[in-house]
Amino acid sequence: MQKVNITINDMKVEAKAGQTVLQAALDADIYIPHLCAHPDLTPQGGCKLCVVEINGVESAVTSCTTEVEEGMVIRTKTDNLSRIRGVALELMLASHPGDCTSCPVYLNCELQAMMQYLGVAHSRLRRIEKKNIRINSKNPLIVREMERCIQCGRCIRVCSDIREVGILKYNQKDGEIYVGTENDLPFREADCRFCGACIEICPTGALRDVEGTFSKDSPREIALTPCRDTCPAGTDIPKYVRLVGEGKYSEAVGIIREKLPFPLSLGYVCNHTCETACKRSKLNSPVGIRSLKRFAVENDLDGIWKDKAMKKQAPTGKKVAVIGAGPAGLTSALYLAKKGHAVTVYEKLPVVGGMMTVGIPEYRLPREVVKAEVAFIENMGVEIVTDKKIDSALELKNSGYDAVLIAVGTHKGRKLSMNLSDQKQVYTALEFLASTSLKKEITLGNKIAIIGGGNVAFDCARTAVRLGIKNITVICLEPKDAMLADEEEVIQAQEEGVIIKNSKSTIGLEGSESGITGVKHIDVNNFSFGPDGQLQLDAVEGSESITEADTVIFAAGQMPDLDENFGVELNRGNRVAVNPETLETDKTGIFAAGDAIYGTKVVIEAVASGRKAASEIDKYLGGDGNISEELVSRSVMDKKLGKIAGFSEQKREETEVLEAQSRKCSFSKVDLGLDENKACREAGRCLQCDLRIDLRKVKFWADYKYK
Amino acid sequence: MKITCEKTALAVNPAVIENKADDLCSVDWVKTLFDEARRASCGKCTFCREGTQQIYKIIEDITNGEGESEDIALLTELAQMIRGNSSCEIARDATGHLLTVLEKYEDEWDMHIKRKRCPAVVCKAYISVHILPDKCQGCTACITACPEKAIVGGDGLIHVIDQEKCTRCGECFAPCKYDGIVKAGAVKPKTPETPVPVGTFESGGNRRRRRG
């Protein structure tokens, strides 16, 4: 790069050829006031705050539009320049609200900082109220309080020059100029891509994100992508959604694999908090992130992530035992093996996968999917011993392990304490689901009542359907509109003929020693949980009724199958007590993760917990605890979005689901996923919230050396 | 990199203001010029976008009787600043005309701001509209034309303008076939307070006779 020597305020500055005077000054840590200039945008020379004087040039020039020339002698601070800047700022302030303290960006506003720097208070000029400025300013994602707009045009330029969407322009009505869309259309109708670049680049409080869009607890660059922010494992969702859209399925899987070793299993069953948080849901419906994940894995032909993912650090000589081969234990085992530790996993069941294999029914998550993903972990050198029940973690540790991880999950079902609940044909959900999964005999009648309203209750109901039982009722405490189970589970169960009775509290079982005849319940107006977790009911007097049943399944919660002999301190509900920072139990070197510490949750939580445990155990064993990986190098993102007609109305692509009649009679998978066209369209619905993170931040004057 | 505004100057004939007719108000003329300028601005540059708007607003105030004594100095400062620094010809030309007019017709601007008068009888805040009783033939053409229904009278009666209702819009001038409607500044013509039959009103005489 050719150098150009210039002088700014008597200081010798070496600038790059082709740079503007403003860039050269800012690079040399010399501040020149500026508002409409932004490091990512083509200069407009409009705000006039960046004026400078150049020897040999008669009038002041805007430094953002003037290129450096060899030998240029520049002054940035003269009385004349102060006057120009002062009047320019006063003119902007004439139509800007006078009270800064009530503004949401108070103290974080470029205009306010400029008033401070130039010593200009509110204007001595006539107050200008632009009346047309608020036309159609409402939309679900972008707050537009345009009375704060100073028409610097940064949003217009980022929308047109960088995003190539170009829906913003200077509008003119009744002699007023304001920033708006063509014909003042609402943003949705104007085909806004809702990327948020205009918000990111606005120097004032005129454009803001709708309150509550982003979490305030996370670092900003994470919070700006709510999907990624809410994923317990922190998967870089925007990146892989983009890669799916580009047809780079293997790269997409690499991104997912950076954070979790069960991408396909989760592609089937993840509870997708990411979709709940997705900003697109405020426009119409969220991006189908889960089905895109599944599509990517199923179409990953190259496995380009594998070489990097198989890398292991040199053996440390440390031995770790993991109790439980579910998602938490196996995740932890994988990352510990990568850190060079020798890992053995003990599983009391004859099969691996934990709840993914014996809890979640096969029609939701095919067994070979889990097996293949576990096989990868075994290939990484993790030894898995099945049919091996561990009775004491402490004894296991003392038998020659440097560290032990308890990841036993919650495999002990709970029955409500009531008469006859220990009779035959009264089961817990897990007894029922596990015996089906393990193909064990279990005696069932013709009429099954399932007590509970979560996903587990529906897993039981739909499993029973597939076992050929015709009469299945789910008795649920919650009302219809507040059920705990996923909506699709409830709908599909009903399609399969399951009857749901809502707002009913089970009060007893009917029958005798010779057999159950029904479930007695009472209607409930309302219920809540007291401070000690005790259920408080507002029941309708005299509304008792009976659901006929010869078999009863309690899907009313689970807990870890542990007792005091296990050697570590347990909390209420048999949960393993851990230090939340380190996941270590009361015994040194014994850690715990997953459902065993926080109660029954979901696979992705278990993965996240397993990752944390791996990191903590590695630190305990003398490692750095760093298990982060980059399996796919991040290419430069295309900043261009382009305008797409009808973008905000694009409908979510739904996966193909087997017809109720054909899915009822087998355990084969119900959800057939997306095809390539649908996946591509679905990925294209993403708002690409991560793009705005790449826009450069403007430095305030106080951050410069020479101000 | 030279950023210029694509806008070219407004079509203004400076001769009109160089030797202005007695019924042309320089304040009103510049106001119209700045109204055009602000509507022609592309919006990119502060001095043109906000400057022409601001100047228009100040001049509008002056023509509305809301001018302040500092306004001439403020207008001069703004005009010089914008003329020297705006990106486009629109704002540079308009402010150039403003500076010329401010200097050449200083007295007229002073009259507007300090004495609340428009010598050319143009600025609506400073004028009133009257129907001359010796010209009016009671034809009701002006009554029909008035959008504010501010003219009272009937067939054969001298029409009278209700000054409270009149907005000085000037719609009544053209329909009058007898040149009977006039604008007035400080000196107002004598007119009846209520309609009287055509031919019965004599300025001065009428009233005295009644008293006697």
Coordinates of C-alpha atoms in Angstrom, one line a residue, chain A residues 193-386:
Chain A
R193 CA -35.6 -8.4 5.5
F194 CA -35.6 -7.5 9.2
C195 CA -31.9 -8.0 9.5
G196 CA -31.6 -5.2 12.0
A197 CA -28.7 -3.5 10.2
C198 CA -30.5 -0.1 10.3
I199 CA -30.9 -0.5 14.1
E200 CA -27.3 -1.4 14.5
I201 CA -26.1 1.6 12.5
C202 CA -28.4 4.3 13.8
P203 CA -26.5 6.9 15.8
T204 CA -29.5 8.0 17.8
G205 CA -32.4 6.3 19.6
A206 CA -34.6 6.6 16.5
L207 CA -34.3 2.9 15.5
R208 CA -34.3 0.3 18.2
D209 CA -35.0 -3.4 18.7
V210 CA -38.4 -4.1 20.2
E211 CA -38.0 -4.3 24.0
G212 CA -37.5 -7.9 25.1
T213 CA -36.2 -9.2 21.8
F214 CA -32.8 -10.0 23.3
S215 CA -31.7 -11.3 26.6
K216 CA -29.9 -8.7 28.7
D217 CA -27.9 -11.3 30.5
S218 CA -25.8 -12.6 27.6
P219 CA -22.9 -10.8 25.9
R220 CA -24.2 -8.6 23.1
E221 CA -22.8 -10.6 20.2
I222 CA -24.5 -13.7 21.5
A223 CA -27.7 -12.0 22.6
L224 CA -28.2 -10.6 19.1
T225 CA -28.9 -14.1 17.9
P226 CA -31.6 -15.3 20.2
C227 CA -31.6 -18.8 18.8
R228 CA -28.0 -19.3 19.6
D229 CA -28.4 -17.5 22.9
T230 CA -31.2 -19.8 24.1
C231 CA -29.6 -23.1 22.9
P232 CA -28.3 -24.7 26.1
A233 CA -25.3 -26.0 24.2
G234 CA -24.7 -22.6 22.5
T235 CA -24.9 -24.1 18.9
D236 CA -24.0 -21.5 16.3
I237 CA -27.4 -21.8 14.7
P238 CA -27.4 -18.8 12.3
K239 CA -24.2 -20.2 10.8
Y240 CA -25.5 -23.6 10.1
V241 CA -28.9 -22.5 8.9
R242 CA -27.0 -20.3 6.4
L243 CA -24.8 -23.2 5.3
V244 CA -27.9 -25.4 4.7
G245 CA -29.3 -22.6 2.5
E246 CA -26.1 -22.6 0.6
G247 CA -26.3 -26.4 0.1
K248 CA -23.2 -26.9 2.3
Y249 CA -24.7 -29.7 4.4
S250 CA -21.4 -31.2 5.6
E251 CA -20.1 -27.8 6.7
A252 CA -23.4 -27.3 8.6
V253 CA -23.0 -30.5 10.4
G254 CA -19.5 -29.4 11.4
I255 CA -20.9 -26.3 13.0
I256 CA -23.4 -28.3 14.9
R257 CA -20.8 -30.9 15.9
E258 CA -18.7 -28.2 17.5
K259 CA -21.2 -28.1 20.4
L260 CA -23.0 -31.5 20.5
P261 CA -22.2 -35.1 19.6
F262 CA -25.9 -36.0 18.9
P263 CA -26.9 -33.8 15.9
L264 CA -29.2 -36.3 14.3
S265 CA -30.9 -37.5 17.5
L266 CA -31.5 -33.9 18.3
G267 CA -32.7 -33.3 14.8
Y268 CA -35.5 -35.6 15.7
V269 CA -36.3 -34.8 19.3
C270 CA -34.8 -31.6 20.4
N271 CA -37.3 -29.4 22.2
H272 CA -35.9 -26.5 20.2
T273 CA -35.9 -23.5 22.6
C274 CA -34.1 -21.8 19.6
E275 CA -37.4 -21.8 17.6
T276 CA -39.3 -20.4 20.5
A277 CA -36.8 -17.5 20.7
C278 CA -36.5 -17.1 16.9
K279 CA -37.2 -13.4 15.9
R280 CA -39.0 -14.6 12.8
S281 CA -41.8 -15.9 15.0
K282 CA -42.8 -12.3 15.6
L283 CA -43.3 -11.9 11.8
N284 CA -45.2 -15.2 11.2
S285 CA -43.6 -18.4 12.5
P286 CA -40.1 -19.3 13.6
V287 CA -37.5 -20.9 11.3
G288 CA -37.8 -24.7 11.5
I289 CA -34.3 -25.0 13.0
R290 CA -34.7 -28.6 14.2
S291 CA -35.8 -30.0 10.9
L292 CA -32.9 -28.1 9.2
K293 CA -30.5 -29.7 11.5
R294 CA -31.9 -33.2 10.7
F295 CA -31.8 -32.4 7.0
A296 CA -28.2 -31.3 7.2
V297 CA -27.1 -34.5 9.0
E298 CA -29.0 -36.8 6.7
N299 CA -27.5 -35.1 3.7
D300 CA -23.9 -34.8 4.9
L301 CA -22.1 -37.0 2.4
D302 CA -18.6 -35.7 2.9
G303 CA -18.2 -35.6 6.6
I304 CA -15.6 -32.8 6.1
W305 CA -15.7 -32.1 9.9
K306 CA -14.4 -35.6 10.8
D307 CA -10.7 -35.1 10.6
K308 CA -10.8 -32.2 13.0
A309 CA -13.4 -33.8 15.2
M310 CA -11.4 -36.9 15.6
K311 CA -8.3 -35.1 16.9
K312 CA -7.3 -36.1 20.4
Q313 CA -4.8 -34.6 22.8
A314 CA -1.9 -36.7 24.0
P315 CA -2.8 -39.2 26.7
T316 CA -2.7 -37.7 30.2
G317 CA -2.6 -41.0 32.0
K318 CA -5.7 -40.0 34.0
K319 CA -8.6 -42.4 34.3
V320 CA -12.2 -41.2 34.4
A321 CA -15.3 -43.4 35.0
V322 CA -18.7 -42.2 33.9
I323 CA -21.8 -43.7 35.4
G324 CA -24.6 -43.7 32.8
A325 CA -24.5 -43.9 29.0
G326 CA -27.1 -41.3 28.3
P327 CA -26.6 -38.0 26.5
A328 CA -25.0 -36.3 29.5
G329 CA -22.6 -39.1 30.3
L330 CA -21.6 -39.8 26.7
T331 CA -21.1 -36.2 25.9
S332 CA -18.9 -35.8 28.8
A333 CA -17.0 -39.0 28.0
L334 CA -16.4 -37.8 24.4
Y335 CA -14.8 -34.5 25.4
L336 CA -12.8 -36.0 28.2
A337 CA -11.4 -38.6 25.7
K338 CA -10.5 -35.7 23.4
K339 CA -8.6 -34.1 26.2
G340 CA -6.5 -37.2 26.5
H341 CA -8.1 -38.9 29.4
A342 CA -8.9 -42.7 29.5
V343 CA -12.7 -42.9 29.9
T344 CA -14.9 -45.9 30.8
V345 CA -18.7 -45.5 30.8
Y346 CA -20.7 -47.9 33.0
E347 CA -24.3 -48.5 31.9
K348 CA -26.7 -50.6 34.0
L349 CA -29.0 -51.3 31.0
P350 CA -28.1 -53.7 28.2
V351 CA -28.3 -50.8 25.7
V352 CA -26.6 -47.4 25.3
G353 CA -28.2 -44.0 24.9
G354 CA -30.1 -43.7 28.2
M355 CA -33.4 -42.1 27.8
M356 CA -32.8 -41.6 24.1
T357 CA -33.1 -45.4 23.8
V358 CA -35.4 -46.5 26.6
G359 CA -37.4 -43.4 27.3
I360 CA -38.1 -41.7 24.0
P361 CA -40.2 -44.1 21.8
E362 CA -38.7 -45.5 18.6
Y363 CA -41.2 -43.9 16.3
R364 CA -39.9 -40.5 17.4
L365 CA -36.2 -41.4 17.5
P366 CA -35.1 -44.4 15.5
R367 CA -32.7 -46.6 17.5
E368 CA -30.1 -46.8 14.7
V369 CA -29.7 -43.0 14.8
V370 CA -28.7 -43.1 18.4
K371 CA -26.5 -46.2 17.9
A372 CA -24.6 -44.5 15.1
E373 CA -23.9 -41.4 17.1
V374 CA -22.8 -43.5 20.1
A375 CA -20.5 -45.5 17.8
F376 CA -18.7 -42.3 16.9
I377 CA -18.0 -41.7 20.6
E378 CA -16.8 -45.3 21.0
N379 CA -14.5 -44.8 18.0
M380 CA -12.9 -41.9 19.8
G381 CA -11.7 -44.4 22.4
V382 CA -14.4 -44.3 25.0
E383 CA -15.0 -47.7 26.5
I384 CA -18.6 -48.5 27.2
V385 CA -19.5 -51.3 29.6
T386 CA -23.2 -52.2 29.5

